[in-house]
Short mmCIF file of C-alpha atoms in Angstrom, two decimals:
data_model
loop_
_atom_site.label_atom_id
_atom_site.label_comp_id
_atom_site.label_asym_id
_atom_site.label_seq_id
_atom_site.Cartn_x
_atom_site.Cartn_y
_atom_site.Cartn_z
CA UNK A 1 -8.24 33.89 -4.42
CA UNK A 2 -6.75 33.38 -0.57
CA UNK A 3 -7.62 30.17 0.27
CA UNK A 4 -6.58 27.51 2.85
CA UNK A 5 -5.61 24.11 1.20
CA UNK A 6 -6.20 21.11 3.74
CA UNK A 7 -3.10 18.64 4.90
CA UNK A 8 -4.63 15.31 2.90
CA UNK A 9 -4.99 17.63 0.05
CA UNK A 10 -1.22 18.74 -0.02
CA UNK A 11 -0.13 15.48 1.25
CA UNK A 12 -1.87 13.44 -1.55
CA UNK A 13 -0.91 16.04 -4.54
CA UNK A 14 2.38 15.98 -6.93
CA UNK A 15 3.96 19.41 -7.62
CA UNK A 16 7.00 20.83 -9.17
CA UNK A 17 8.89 24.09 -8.70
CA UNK A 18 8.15 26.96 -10.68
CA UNK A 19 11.06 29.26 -8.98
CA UNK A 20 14.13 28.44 -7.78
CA UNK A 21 15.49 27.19 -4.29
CA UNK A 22 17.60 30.33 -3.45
CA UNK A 23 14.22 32.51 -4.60
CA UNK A 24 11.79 30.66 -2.56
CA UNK A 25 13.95 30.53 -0.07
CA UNK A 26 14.95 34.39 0.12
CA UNK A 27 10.76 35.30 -0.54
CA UNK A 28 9.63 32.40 1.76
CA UNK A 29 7.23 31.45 -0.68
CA UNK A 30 6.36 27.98 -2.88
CA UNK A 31 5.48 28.09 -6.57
CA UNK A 32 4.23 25.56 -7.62
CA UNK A 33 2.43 23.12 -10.64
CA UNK A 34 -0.02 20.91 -9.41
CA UNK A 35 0.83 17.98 -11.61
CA UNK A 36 -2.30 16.58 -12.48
CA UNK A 37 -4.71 19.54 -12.64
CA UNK A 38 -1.83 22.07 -14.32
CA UNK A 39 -3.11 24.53 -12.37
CA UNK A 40 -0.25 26.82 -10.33
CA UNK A 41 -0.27 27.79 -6.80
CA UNK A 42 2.01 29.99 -4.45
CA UNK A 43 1.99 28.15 -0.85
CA UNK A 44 3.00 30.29 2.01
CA UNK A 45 2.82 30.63 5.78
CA UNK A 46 2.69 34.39 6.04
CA UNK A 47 1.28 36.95 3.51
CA UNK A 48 4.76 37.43 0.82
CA UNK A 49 5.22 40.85 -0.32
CA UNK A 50 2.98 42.51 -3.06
CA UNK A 51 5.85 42.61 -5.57
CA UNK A 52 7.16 39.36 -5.99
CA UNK A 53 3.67 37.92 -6.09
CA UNK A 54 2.75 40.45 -9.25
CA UNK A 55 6.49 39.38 -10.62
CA UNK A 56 5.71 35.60 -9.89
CA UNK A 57 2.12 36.37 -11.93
CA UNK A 58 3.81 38.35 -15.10
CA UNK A 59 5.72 35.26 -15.44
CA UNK A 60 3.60 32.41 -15.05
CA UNK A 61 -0.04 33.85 -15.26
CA UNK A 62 -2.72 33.76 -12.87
CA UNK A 63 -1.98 32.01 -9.87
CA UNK A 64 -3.86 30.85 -6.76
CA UNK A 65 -2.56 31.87 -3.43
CA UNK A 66 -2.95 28.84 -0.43
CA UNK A 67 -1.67 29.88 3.11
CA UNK A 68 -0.44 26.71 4.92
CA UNK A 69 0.74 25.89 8.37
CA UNK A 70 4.28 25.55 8.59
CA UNK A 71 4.44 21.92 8.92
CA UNK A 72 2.93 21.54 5.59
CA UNK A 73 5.20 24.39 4.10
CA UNK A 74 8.30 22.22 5.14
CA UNK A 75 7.16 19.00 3.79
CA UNK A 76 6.12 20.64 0.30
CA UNK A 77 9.66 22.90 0.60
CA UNK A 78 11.46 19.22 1.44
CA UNK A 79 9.78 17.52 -1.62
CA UNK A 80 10.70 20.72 -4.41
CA UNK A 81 14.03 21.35 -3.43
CA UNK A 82 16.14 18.35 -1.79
CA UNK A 83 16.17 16.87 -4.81
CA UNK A 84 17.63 20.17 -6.38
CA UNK A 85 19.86 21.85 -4.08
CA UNK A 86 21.74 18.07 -4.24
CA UNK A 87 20.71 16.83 -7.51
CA UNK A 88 19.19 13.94 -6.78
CA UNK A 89 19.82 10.58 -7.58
CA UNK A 90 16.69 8.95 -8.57
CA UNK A 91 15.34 5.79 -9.51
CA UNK A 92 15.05 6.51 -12.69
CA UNK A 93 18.61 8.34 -13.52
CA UNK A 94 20.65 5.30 -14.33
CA UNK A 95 21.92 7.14 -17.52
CA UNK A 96 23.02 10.50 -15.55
CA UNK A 97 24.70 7.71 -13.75
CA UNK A 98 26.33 6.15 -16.67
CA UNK A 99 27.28 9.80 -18.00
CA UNK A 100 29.02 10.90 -14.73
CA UNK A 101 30.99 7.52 -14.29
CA UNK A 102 32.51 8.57 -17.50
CA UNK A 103 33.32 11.51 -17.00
CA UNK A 104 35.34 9.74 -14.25
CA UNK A 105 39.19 11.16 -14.67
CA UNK A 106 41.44 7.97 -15.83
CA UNK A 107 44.04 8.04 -12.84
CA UNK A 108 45.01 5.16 -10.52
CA UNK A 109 45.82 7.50 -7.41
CA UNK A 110 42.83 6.62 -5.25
CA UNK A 111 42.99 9.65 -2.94
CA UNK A 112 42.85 12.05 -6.38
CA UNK A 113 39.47 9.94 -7.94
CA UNK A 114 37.95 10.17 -4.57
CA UNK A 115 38.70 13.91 -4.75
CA UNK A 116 37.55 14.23 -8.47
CA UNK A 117 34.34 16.00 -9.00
CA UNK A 118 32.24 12.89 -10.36
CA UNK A 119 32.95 10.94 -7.70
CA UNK A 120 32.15 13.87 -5.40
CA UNK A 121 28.56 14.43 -7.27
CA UNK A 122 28.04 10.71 -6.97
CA UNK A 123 28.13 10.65 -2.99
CA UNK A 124 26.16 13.72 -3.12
CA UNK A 125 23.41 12.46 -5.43
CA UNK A 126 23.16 9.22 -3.17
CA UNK A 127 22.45 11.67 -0.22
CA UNK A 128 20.39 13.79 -1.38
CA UNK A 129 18.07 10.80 -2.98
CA UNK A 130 18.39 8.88 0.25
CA UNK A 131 17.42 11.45 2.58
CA UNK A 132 14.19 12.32 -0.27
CA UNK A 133 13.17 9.19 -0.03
CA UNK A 134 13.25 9.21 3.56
CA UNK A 135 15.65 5.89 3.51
CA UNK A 136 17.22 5.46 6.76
CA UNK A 137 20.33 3.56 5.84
CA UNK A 138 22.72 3.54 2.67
CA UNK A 139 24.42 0.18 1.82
CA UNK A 140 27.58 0.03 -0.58
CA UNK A 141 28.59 -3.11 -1.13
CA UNK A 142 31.26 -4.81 -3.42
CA UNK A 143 31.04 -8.38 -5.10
CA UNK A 144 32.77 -10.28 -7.92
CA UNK A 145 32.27 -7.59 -10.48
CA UNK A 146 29.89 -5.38 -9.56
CA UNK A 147 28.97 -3.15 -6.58
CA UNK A 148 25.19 -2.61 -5.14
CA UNK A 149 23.82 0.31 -3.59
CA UNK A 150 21.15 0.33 -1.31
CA UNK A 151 18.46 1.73 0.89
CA UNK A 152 16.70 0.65 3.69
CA UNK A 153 13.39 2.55 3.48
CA UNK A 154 10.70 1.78 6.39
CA UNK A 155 12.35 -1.48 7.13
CA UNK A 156 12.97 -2.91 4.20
CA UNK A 157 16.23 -2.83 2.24
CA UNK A 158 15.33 -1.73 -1.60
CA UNK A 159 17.62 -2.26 -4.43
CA UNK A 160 19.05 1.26 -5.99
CA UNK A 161 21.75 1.03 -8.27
CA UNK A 162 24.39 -1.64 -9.26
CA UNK A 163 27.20 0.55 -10.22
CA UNK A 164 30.69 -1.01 -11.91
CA UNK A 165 33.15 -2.57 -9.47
CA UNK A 166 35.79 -0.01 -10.97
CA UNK A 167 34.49 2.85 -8.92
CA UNK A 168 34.07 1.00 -5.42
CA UNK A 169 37.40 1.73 -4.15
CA UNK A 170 36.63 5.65 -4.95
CA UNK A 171 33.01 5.98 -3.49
CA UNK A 172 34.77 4.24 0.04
CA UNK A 173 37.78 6.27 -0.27
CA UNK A 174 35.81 9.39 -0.63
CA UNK A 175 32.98 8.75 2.23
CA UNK A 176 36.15 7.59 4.63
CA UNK A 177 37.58 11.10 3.72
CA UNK A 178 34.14 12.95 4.37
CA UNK A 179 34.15 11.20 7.84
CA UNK A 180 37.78 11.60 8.52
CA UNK A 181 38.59 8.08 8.64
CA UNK A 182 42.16 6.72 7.77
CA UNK A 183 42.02 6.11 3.71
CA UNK A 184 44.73 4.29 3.70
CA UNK A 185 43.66 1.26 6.12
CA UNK A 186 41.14 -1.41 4.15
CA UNK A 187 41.97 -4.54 6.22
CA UNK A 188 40.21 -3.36 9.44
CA UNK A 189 37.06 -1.74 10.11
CA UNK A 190 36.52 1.73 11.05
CA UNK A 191 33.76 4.23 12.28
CA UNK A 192 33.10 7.61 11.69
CA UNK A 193 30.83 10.35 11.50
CA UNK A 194 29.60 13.22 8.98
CA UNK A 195 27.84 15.86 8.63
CA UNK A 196 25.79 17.07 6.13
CA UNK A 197 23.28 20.44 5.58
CA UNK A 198 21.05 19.47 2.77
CA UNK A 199 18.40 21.94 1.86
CA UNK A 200 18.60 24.33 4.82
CA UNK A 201 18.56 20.73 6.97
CA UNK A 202 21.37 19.13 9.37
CA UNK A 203 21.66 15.64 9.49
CA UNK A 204 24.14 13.47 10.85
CA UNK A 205 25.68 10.32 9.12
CA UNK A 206 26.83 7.21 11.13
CA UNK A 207 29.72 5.58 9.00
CA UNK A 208 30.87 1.67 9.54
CA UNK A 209 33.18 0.47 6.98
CA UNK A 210 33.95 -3.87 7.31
CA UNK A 211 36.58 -5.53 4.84
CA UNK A 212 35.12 -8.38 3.12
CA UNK A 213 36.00 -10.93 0.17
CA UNK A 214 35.87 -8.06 -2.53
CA UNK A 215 37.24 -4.78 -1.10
CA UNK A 216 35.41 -2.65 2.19
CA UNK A 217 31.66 -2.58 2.11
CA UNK A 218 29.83 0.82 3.87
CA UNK A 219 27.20 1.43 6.08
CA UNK A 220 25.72 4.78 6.26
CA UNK A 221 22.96 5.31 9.42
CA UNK A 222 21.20 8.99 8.84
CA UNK A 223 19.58 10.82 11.15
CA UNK A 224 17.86 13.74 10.87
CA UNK A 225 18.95 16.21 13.49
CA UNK A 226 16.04 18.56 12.73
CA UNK A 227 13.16 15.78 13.73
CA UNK A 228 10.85 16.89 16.23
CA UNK A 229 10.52 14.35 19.14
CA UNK A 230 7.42 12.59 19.04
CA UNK A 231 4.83 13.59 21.69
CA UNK A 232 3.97 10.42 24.14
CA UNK A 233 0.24 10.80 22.55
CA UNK A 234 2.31 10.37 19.26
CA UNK A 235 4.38 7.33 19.53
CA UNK A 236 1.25 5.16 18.65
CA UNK A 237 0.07 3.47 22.04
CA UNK A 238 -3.70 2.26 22.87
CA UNK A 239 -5.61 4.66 25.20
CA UNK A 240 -5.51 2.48 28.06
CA UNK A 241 -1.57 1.72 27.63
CA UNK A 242 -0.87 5.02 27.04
CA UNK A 243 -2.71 6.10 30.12
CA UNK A 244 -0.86 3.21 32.18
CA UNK A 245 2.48 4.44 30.66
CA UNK A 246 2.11 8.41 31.86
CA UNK A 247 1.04 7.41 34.98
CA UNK A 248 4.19 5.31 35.63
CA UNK A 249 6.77 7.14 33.96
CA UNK A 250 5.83 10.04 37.14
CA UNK A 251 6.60 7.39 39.97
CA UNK A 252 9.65 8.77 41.41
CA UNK A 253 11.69 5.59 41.24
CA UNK A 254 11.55 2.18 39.95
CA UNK A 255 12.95 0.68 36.51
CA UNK A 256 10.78 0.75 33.49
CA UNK A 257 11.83 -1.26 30.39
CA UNK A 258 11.58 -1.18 27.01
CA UNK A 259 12.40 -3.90 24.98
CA UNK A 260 12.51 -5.15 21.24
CA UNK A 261 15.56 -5.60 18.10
CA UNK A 262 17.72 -3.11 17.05
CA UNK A 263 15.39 -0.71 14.62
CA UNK A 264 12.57 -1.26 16.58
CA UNK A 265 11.45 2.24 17.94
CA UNK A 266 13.05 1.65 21.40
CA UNK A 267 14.84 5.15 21.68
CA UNK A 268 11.96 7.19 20.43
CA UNK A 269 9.99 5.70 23.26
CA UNK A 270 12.42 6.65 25.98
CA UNK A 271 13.16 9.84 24.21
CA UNK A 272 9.22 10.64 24.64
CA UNK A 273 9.13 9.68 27.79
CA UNK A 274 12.24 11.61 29.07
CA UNK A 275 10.67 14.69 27.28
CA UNK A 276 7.68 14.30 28.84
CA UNK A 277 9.49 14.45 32.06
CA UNK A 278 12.07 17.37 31.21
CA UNK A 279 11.34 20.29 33.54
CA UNK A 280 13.33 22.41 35.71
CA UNK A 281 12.31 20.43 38.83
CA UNK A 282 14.65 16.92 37.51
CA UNK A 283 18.09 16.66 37.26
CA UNK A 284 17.92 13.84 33.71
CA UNK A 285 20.94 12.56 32.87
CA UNK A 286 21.80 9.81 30.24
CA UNK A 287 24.12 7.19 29.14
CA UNK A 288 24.11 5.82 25.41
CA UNK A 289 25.74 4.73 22.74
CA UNK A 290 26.03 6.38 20.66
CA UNK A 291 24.21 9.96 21.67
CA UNK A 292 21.53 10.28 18.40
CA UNK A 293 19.86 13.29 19.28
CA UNK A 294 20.67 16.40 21.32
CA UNK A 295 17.64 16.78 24.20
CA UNK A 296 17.76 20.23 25.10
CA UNK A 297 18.56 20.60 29.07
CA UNK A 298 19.55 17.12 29.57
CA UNK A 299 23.03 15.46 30.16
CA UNK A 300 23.51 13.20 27.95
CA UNK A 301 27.03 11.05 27.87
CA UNK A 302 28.65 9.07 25.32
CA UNK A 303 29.72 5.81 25.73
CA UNK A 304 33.45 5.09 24.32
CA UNK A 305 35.13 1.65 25.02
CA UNK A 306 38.32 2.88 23.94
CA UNK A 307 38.99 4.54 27.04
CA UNK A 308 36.96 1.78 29.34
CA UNK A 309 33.91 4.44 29.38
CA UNK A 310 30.85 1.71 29.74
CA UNK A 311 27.63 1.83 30.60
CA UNK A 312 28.30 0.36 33.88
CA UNK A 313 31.10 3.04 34.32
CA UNK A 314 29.45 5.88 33.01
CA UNK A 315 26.79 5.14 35.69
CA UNK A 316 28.88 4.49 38.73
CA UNK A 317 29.64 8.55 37.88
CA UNK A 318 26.05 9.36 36.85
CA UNK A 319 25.29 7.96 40.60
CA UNK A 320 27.21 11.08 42.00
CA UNK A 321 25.70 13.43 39.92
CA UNK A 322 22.33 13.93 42.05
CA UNK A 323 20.08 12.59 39.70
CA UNK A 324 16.58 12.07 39.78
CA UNK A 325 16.03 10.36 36.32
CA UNK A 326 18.47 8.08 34.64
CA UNK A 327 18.13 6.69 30.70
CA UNK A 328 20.19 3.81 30.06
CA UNK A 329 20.67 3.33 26.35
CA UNK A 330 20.74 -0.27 26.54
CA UNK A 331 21.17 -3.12 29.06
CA UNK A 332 24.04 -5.12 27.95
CA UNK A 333 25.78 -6.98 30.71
CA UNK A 334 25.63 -8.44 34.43
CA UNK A 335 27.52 -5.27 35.93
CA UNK A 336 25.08 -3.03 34.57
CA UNK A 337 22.21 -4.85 35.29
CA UNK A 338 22.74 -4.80 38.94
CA UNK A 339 24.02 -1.05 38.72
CA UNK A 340 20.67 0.11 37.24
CA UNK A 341 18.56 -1.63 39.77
CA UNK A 342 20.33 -0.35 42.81
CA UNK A 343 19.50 2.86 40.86
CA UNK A 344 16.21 2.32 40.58
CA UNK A 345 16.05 0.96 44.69
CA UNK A 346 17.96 3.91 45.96
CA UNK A 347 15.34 6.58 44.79
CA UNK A 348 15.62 7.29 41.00
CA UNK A 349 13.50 6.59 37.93
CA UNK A 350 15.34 4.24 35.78
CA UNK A 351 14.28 3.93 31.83
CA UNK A 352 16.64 1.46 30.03
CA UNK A 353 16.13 -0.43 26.99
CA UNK A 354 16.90 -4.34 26.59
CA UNK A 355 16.85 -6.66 24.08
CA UNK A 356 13.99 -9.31 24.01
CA UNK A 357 11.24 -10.87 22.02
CA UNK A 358 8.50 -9.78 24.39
CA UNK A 359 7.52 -8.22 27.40
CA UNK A 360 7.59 -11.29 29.73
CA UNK A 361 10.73 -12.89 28.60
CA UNK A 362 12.66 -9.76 29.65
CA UNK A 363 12.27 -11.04 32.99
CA UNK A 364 14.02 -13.99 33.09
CA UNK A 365 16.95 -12.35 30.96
CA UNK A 366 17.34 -9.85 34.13
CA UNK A 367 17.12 -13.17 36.29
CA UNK A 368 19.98 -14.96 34.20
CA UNK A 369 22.19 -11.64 34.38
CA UNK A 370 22.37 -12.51 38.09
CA UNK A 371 19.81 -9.74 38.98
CA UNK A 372 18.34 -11.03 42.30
CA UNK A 373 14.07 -11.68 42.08
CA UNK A 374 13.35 -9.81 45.46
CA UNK A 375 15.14 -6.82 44.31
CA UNK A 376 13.84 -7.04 40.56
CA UNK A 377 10.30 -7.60 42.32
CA UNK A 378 10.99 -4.75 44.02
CA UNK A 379 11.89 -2.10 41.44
CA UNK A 380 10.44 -3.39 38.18
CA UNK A 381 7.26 -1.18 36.77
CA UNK A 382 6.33 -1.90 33.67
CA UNK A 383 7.98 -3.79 30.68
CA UNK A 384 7.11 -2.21 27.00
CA UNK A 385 7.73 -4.52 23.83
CA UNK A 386 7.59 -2.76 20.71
CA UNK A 387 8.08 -3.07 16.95
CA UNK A 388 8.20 -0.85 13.94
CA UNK A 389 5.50 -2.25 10.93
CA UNK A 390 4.74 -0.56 7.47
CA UNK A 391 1.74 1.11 7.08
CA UNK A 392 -0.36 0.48 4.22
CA UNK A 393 0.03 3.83 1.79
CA UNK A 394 -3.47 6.42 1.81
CA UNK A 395 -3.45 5.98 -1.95
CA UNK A 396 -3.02 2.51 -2.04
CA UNK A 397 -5.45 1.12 0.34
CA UNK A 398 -7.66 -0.35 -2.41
CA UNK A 399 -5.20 -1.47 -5.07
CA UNK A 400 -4.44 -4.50 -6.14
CA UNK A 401 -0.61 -5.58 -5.26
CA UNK A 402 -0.40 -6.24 -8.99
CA UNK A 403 -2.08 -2.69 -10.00
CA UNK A 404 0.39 -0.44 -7.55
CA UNK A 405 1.11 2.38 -9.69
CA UNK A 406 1.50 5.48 -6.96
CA UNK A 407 4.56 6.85 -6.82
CA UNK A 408 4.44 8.23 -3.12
CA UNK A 409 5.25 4.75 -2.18
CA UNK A 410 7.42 3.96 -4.89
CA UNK A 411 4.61 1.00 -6.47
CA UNK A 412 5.61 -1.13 -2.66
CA UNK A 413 2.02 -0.35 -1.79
CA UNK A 414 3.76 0.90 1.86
CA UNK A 415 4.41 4.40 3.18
CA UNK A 416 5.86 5.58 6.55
CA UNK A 417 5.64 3.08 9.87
CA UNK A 418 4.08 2.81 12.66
CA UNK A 419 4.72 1.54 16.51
CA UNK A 420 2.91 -1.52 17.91
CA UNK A 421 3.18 -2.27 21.60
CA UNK A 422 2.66 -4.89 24.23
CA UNK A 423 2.62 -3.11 27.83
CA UNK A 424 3.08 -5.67 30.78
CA UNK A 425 2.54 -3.42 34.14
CA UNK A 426 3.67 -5.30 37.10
CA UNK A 427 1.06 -5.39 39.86
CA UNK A 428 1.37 -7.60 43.21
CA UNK A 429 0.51 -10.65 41.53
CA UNK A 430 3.45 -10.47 39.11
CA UNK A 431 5.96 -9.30 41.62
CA UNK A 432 5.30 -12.48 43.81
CA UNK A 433 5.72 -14.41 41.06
CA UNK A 434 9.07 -12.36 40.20
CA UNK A 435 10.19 -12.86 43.40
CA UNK A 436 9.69 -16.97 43.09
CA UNK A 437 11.24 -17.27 40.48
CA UNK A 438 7.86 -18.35 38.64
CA UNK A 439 8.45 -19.60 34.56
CA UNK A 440 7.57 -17.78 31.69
CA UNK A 441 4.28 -19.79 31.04
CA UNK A 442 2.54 -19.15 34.84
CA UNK A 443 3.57 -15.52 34.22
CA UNK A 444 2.10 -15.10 31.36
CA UNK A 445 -1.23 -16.52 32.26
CA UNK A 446 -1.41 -14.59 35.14
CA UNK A 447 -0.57 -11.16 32.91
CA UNK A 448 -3.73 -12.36 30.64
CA UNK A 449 -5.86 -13.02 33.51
CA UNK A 450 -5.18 -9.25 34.35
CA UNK A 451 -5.72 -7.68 31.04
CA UNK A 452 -2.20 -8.14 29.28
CA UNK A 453 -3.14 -7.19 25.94
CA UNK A 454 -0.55 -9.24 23.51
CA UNK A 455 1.06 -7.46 20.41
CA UNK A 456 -0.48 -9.24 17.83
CA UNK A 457 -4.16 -8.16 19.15
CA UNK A 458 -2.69 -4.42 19.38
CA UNK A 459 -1.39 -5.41 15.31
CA UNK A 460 -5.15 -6.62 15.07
CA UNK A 461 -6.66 -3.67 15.74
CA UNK A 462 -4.53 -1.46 13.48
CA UNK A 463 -5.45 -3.80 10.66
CA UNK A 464 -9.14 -3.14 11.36
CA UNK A 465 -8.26 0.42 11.06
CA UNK A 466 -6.47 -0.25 7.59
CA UNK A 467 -3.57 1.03 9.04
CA UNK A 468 -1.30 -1.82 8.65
CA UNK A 469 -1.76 -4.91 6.51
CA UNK A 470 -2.10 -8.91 7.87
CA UNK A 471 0.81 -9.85 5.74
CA UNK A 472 3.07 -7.30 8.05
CA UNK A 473 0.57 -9.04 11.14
CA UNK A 474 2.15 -12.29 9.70
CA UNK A 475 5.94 -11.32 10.02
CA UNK A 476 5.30 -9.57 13.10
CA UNK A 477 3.68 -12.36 14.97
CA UNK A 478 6.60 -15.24 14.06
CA UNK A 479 9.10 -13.47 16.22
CA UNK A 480 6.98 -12.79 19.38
CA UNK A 481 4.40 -15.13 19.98
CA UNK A 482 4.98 -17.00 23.42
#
């Protein structure tokens, strides 16, 4: 029977492949075991053709069609096959492990074991499992007699494997020869790039290798070039901030700020917001480093040091490029402080990121950068402060901690994060005190006394929601409370 199987259904079922990737992938059709019920399905978008389902059904019996939207067809095509087309490295496969390293050739020429298939399965494997388990950051690191792998996942670094210090030398040497870095140098550090096509899927790898005490640990940022930017509605903001937010980011100049650590969200936010604004009618031009993403019809520039391309250069240019909307990737210095608010007072919408605990206290780092309060009074919108928190997993929301058996999130009781936002909006009573030089403490009162919601009430009323748990409400709140 045709039927059409609902997104918490798919998203809260196990599966496994009945046909292979190249099949599925020619027919553009899933076959597929629902785990627990046994029963098998083919998943599809459009209607496959009338032969391969009757071949599909000689082989495997009767089988229940599901059309799907495409969404759904790419997560359950993601799940079946990454780990397949790259066989994947899981949890569970110390022993494959154990079999491949020795299989390991016995030579001492590094440059030939990096090159030797084992080795060259090994990386694989750790991408392939890294970018299934949606980690976004592979650590390598050597010690005393041992190396660790492993991934950060939502956040949180996780323990993967603890492979022999033997083969350390070989798994650097051959990631510094996928991202065409100099194999040869181990006392200085060195970035590169790679890029990989897993399962039909780009992604980019950020390399940083450091010497330390035991050899060259790794560093391996990924990032999926196939993401589709989050929709402003979609980056997790209250109704009323998220109102306050569209309704600034179409003011034709002024700065707008968003603030928080490194990993905290802040370039999805300004990403949203610039593709929010992206029509033929603005010239949008950015500075970053590095570039993450490719935006479609914007000009976006790379930052490179090496050839005294700043951000405070790179805008000085931008400046004579007739633009009506500028994204600064990050706010580092004095120099381009000041450039980015004579931006923002000369007629252009500014959006720049800048590292702070909170919303307020971004105002007195602009102040000690030697930004003067009349013209920060003058040009300064709205601050945003932002983190990134786990959300509690949808099969885990009653389980005991103790109990966690699910593997969707791995027994951590946590799948996936979400944003949560503090949204200052500077109004006449802020900008006078902005302009006096006020402390934090009067400004913040005065915020309050206009509705400045905090982030820990916005991390209050997710947990209400059962979206996020108090213990992440906990952690959150000991790094931005004022």
């Amino acid at each position: 029977m045709n039927q059409k199987q609902s997104t918490s259904e798919i998203k809260n079922n196990s599966y496994k492949s009945l046909l292979t990737y190249s099949y599925s992938s020619k027919h553009k059709l899933l076959a597929l075991e629902e785990l627990k019920s046994k029963r098998n399905y083919i998943f599809y978008i459009s209607p496959p053709d009338a032969n391969v389902l009757n071949e599909v059904s000689r082989i495997y019996g009767p089988i229940s069609l599901k059309k799907i939207s495409r969404s759904d067809y790419d997560q359950l095509f993601d799940s079946s096959f990454i780990s397949k087309n790259i066989e994947s490295l899981s949890l569970g496969q110390e022993t494959e492990i154990s079999k491949l390293i020795e299989e390991l050739p016995k030579t001492e020429d590094v440059m030939e074991f990096a090159e030797s298939a084992p080795i060259i399965n090994i990386v694989n494997k750790l991408f392939a499992d890294a970018v299934n388990s949606n980690a976004s950051d592979i650590h390598i690191e050597p010690y005393f007699d041992y190396s660790s792998i492993r991934y950060r996942i939502d956040g949180k670094l996780n323990d993967i494997l603890t492979p022999p210090k033997g083969i350390h030398s070989a798994l650097i040497s051959r990631i510094k020869i996928m991202s065409k870095l100099d194999i040869t140098e181990s006392r200085l550090p060195q970035d590169g790039k790679i890029s990989l096509k897993i399962s039909n899927k780009n992604y980019d790898v950020r390399v940083s290798t450091l010497p330390n005490a035991y050899g060259e640990r790794a560093v391996l940022r990924i990032l999926n070039k196939n993401d589709n930017f989050l929709s402003i509605e979609q980056i997790g903001m209250n109704l009323n901030d998220l109102s306050t937010f569209k309704k600034l980011i179409q003011r034709p100049n002024g700065l707008i700020l968003v603030t928080g650590p490194t990993g905290s969200g802040k370039t999805t936010t300004l990403y949203s917001a610039i593709n929010e604004l992206n029509n033929d009618s603005n010239n949008i031009l950015t500075v970053e480093d590095p570039v993450e993403y490719d935006l479609p019809g914007i000009g976006q520039t790379q930052i490179n040091t090496k050839i005294d391309m700043t951000f405070a250069n790179a805008l000085r240019s931008m400046l004579r490029q007739d633009p009506d909307i500028i994204m600064i990737g990050e706010i580092r210095d004095n120099e381009t402080a000041q450039i980015a608010i004579q931006a923002a007072l000369t007629g252009h919408l500014v959006l720049a990121t800048l590292h702070t605990n909170n919303a307020i206290s971004s105002i007195n780092r602009l102040l000690d950068m030697k930004v003067e309060p009349y013209l920060l009074a003058s040009t300064l919108l709205t601050v945003i402060s932002q983190r990134l928190i786990r959300k509690i997993c949808g099969n885990c929301q009653n389980v005991e901690p103790a109990l966690l058996s699910c593997e969707n999130c791995q027994k951590t009781g946590f799948k996936g994060r979400t944003a949560v936002y503090e949204l200052l909006k500077i109004n006449p009573e802020l900008k006078e005190l902005i302009h006096n030089k006020s402390d934090e403490k009067k400004i913040y009162k005065t915020a309050i006394e206009n509705n400045f919601k905090k982030m820990s009430n916005n991390a209050n009323d997710l947990i209400e929601k059962k979206i996020i748990s108090k213990q992440e409400l906990v952690a959150l709140t000991s790094s931005i409370e004022y």
